[in-house]
Amino acid sequence: MYLFALALLLIGTFGLFGQERDPLAGVFLMPLGLPWVLWLDGFPEALLPWLAAFAPVLNLAILTLLCRFLHGGKAPEKQINEGGPDAF
């Protein structure tokens, strides 16, 4: 979803592939970058599209770190059922 929304931002912002420039091209990145995009008010106008484009990366990094921390850096192992009434 993030890569698709980022592609729409780039196409709409720079008018790639013959598209007209659209000031609302980054609207799909807004919900993916919450809550970080709400804190971008103090930055210069020229940086806002770039910061909004990279705000979802913070969410991805936080989710990745949480998953690694909770699972000890390993993927969860499958349990093998060795008989019993539920064995298939």
mmCIF file of C-alpha atoms in Angstrom:
data_model
loop_
_atom_site.group_PDB
_atom_site.id
_atom_site.type_symbol
_atom_site.label_atom_id
_atom_site.label_comp_id
_atom_site.label_asym_id
_atom_site.label_seq_id
_atom_site.Cartn_x
_atom_site.Cartn_y
_atom_site.Cartn_z
ATOM 1 C CA MET A 1 0.000 0.000 0.000
ATOM 2 C CA TYR A 2 2.834 2.358 0.883
ATOM 3 C CA LEU A 3 4.643 1.895 -2.429
ATOM 4 C CA PHE A 4 1.408 2.361 -4.378
ATOM 5 C CA ALA A 5 0.562 5.570 -2.490
ATOM 6 C CA LEU A 6 4.138 6.812 -2.951
ATOM 7 C CA ALA A 7 3.923 6.172 -6.697
ATOM 8 C CA LEU A 8 0.655 8.134 -6.867
ATOM 9 C CA LEU A 9 2.313 11.004 -5.007
ATOM 10 C CA LEU A 10 5.250 11.103 -7.413
ATOM 11 C CA ILE A 11 3.056 10.867 -10.505
ATOM 12 C CA GLY A 12 0.674 13.574 -9.303
ATOM 13 C CA THR A 13 3.297 15.911 -7.896
ATOM 14 C CA PHE A 14 5.648 15.919 -10.869
ATOM 15 C CA GLY A 15 3.100 15.279 -13.634
ATOM 16 C CA LEU A 16 4.738 12.052 -14.779
ATOM 17 C CA PHE A 17 3.298 9.968 -17.638
ATOM 18 C CA GLY A 18 1.378 12.942 -19.016
ATOM 19 C CA GLN A 19 -0.740 13.404 -15.882
ATOM 20 C CA GLU A 20 -1.689 16.892 -14.768
ATOM 21 C CA ARG A 21 -0.106 18.108 -11.556
ATOM 22 C CA ASP A 22 -2.441 17.480 -8.659
ATOM 23 C CA PRO A 23 -2.062 19.204 -5.281
ATOM 24 C CA LEU A 24 -3.953 16.330 -3.615
ATOM 25 C CA ALA A 25 -1.681 13.599 -4.939
ATOM 26 C CA GLY A 26 -0.444 12.702 -1.445
ATOM 27 C CA VAL A 27 -3.859 12.178 0.079
ATOM 28 C CA PHE A 28 -3.351 8.398 0.239
ATOM 29 C CA LEU A 29 -0.108 8.788 2.166
ATOM 30 C CA MET A 30 -1.774 10.768 4.930
ATOM 31 C CA PRO A 31 -3.525 7.869 6.719
ATOM 32 C CA LEU A 32 -0.510 5.601 6.236
ATOM 33 C CA GLY A 33 1.734 8.139 7.957
ATOM 34 C CA LEU A 34 -0.470 8.920 10.932
ATOM 35 C CA PRO A 35 0.244 10.146 13.610
ATOM 36 C CA TRP A 36 3.553 11.538 12.337
ATOM 37 C CA VAL A 37 2.060 13.684 9.558
ATOM 38 C CA LEU A 38 0.048 15.597 12.155
ATOM 39 C CA TRP A 39 3.304 16.891 13.661
ATOM 40 C CA LEU A 40 4.653 18.406 10.426
ATOM 41 C CA ASP A 41 3.153 21.882 10.893
ATOM 42 C CA GLY A 42 6.418 23.597 11.887
ATOM 43 C CA PHE A 43 8.421 22.518 8.853
ATOM 44 C CA PRO A 44 8.967 24.634 5.721
ATOM 45 C CA GLU A 45 6.435 24.261 2.899
ATOM 46 C CA ALA A 46 9.042 22.828 0.505
ATOM 47 C CA LEU A 47 9.821 19.902 2.840
ATOM 48 C CA LEU A 48 6.242 18.890 3.608
ATOM 49 C CA PRO A 49 5.677 16.562 0.612
ATOM 50 C CA TRP A 50 8.946 14.761 1.272
ATOM 51 C CA LEU A 51 8.333 14.385 4.986
ATOM 52 C CA ALA A 52 4.793 13.153 4.352
ATOM 53 C CA ALA A 53 6.166 10.629 1.877
ATOM 54 C CA PHE A 54 8.578 9.194 4.433
ATOM 55 C CA ALA A 55 6.260 9.287 7.479
ATOM 56 C CA PRO A 56 4.855 5.773 6.763
ATOM 57 C CA VAL A 57 8.425 4.449 6.905
ATOM 58 C CA LEU A 58 8.429 5.326 10.611
ATOM 59 C CA ASN A 59 5.348 3.166 11.126
ATOM 60 C CA LEU A 60 6.945 0.295 9.209
ATOM 61 C CA ALA A 61 10.126 0.598 11.274
ATOM 62 C CA ILE A 62 8.197 0.621 14.550
ATOM 63 C CA LEU A 63 6.158 -2.432 13.535
ATOM 64 C CA THR A 64 9.306 -4.280 12.447
ATOM 65 C CA LEU A 65 11.091 -3.518 15.712
ATOM 66 C CA LEU A 66 8.057 -4.569 17.755
ATOM 67 C CA CYS A 67 7.786 -7.861 15.899
ATOM 68 C CA ARG A 68 11.478 -8.594 16.355
ATOM 69 C CA PHE A 69 11.359 -7.665 20.022
ATOM 70 C CA LEU A 70 8.263 -9.733 20.770
ATOM 71 C CA HIS A 71 9.468 -12.788 18.855
ATOM 72 C CA GLY A 72 13.102 -12.569 19.939
ATOM 73 C CA GLY A 73 14.341 -11.893 16.416
ATOM 74 C CA LYS A 74 13.048 -15.221 15.146
ATOM 75 C CA ALA A 75 10.067 -16.185 13.092
ATOM 76 C CA PRO A 76 7.463 -18.100 15.103
ATOM 77 C CA GLU A 77 8.046 -21.826 14.867
ATOM 78 C CA LYS A 78 5.316 -24.193 13.777
ATOM 79 C CA GLN A 79 4.295 -26.703 16.348
ATOM 80 C CA ILE A 80 4.117 -30.288 15.185
ATOM 81 C CA ASN A 81 1.232 -32.252 16.558
ATOM 82 C CA GLU A 82 2.511 -35.697 17.519
ATOM 83 C CA GLY A 83 -0.624 -37.769 17.689
ATOM 84 C CA GLY A 84 -3.669 -37.372 19.838
ATOM 85 C CA PRO A 85 -7.267 -36.789 18.868
ATOM 86 C CA ASP A 86 -6.477 -33.618 16.864
ATOM 87 C CA ALA A 87 -3.737 -35.130 14.675
ATOM 88 C CA PHE A 88 -4.375 -34.937 10.940
#
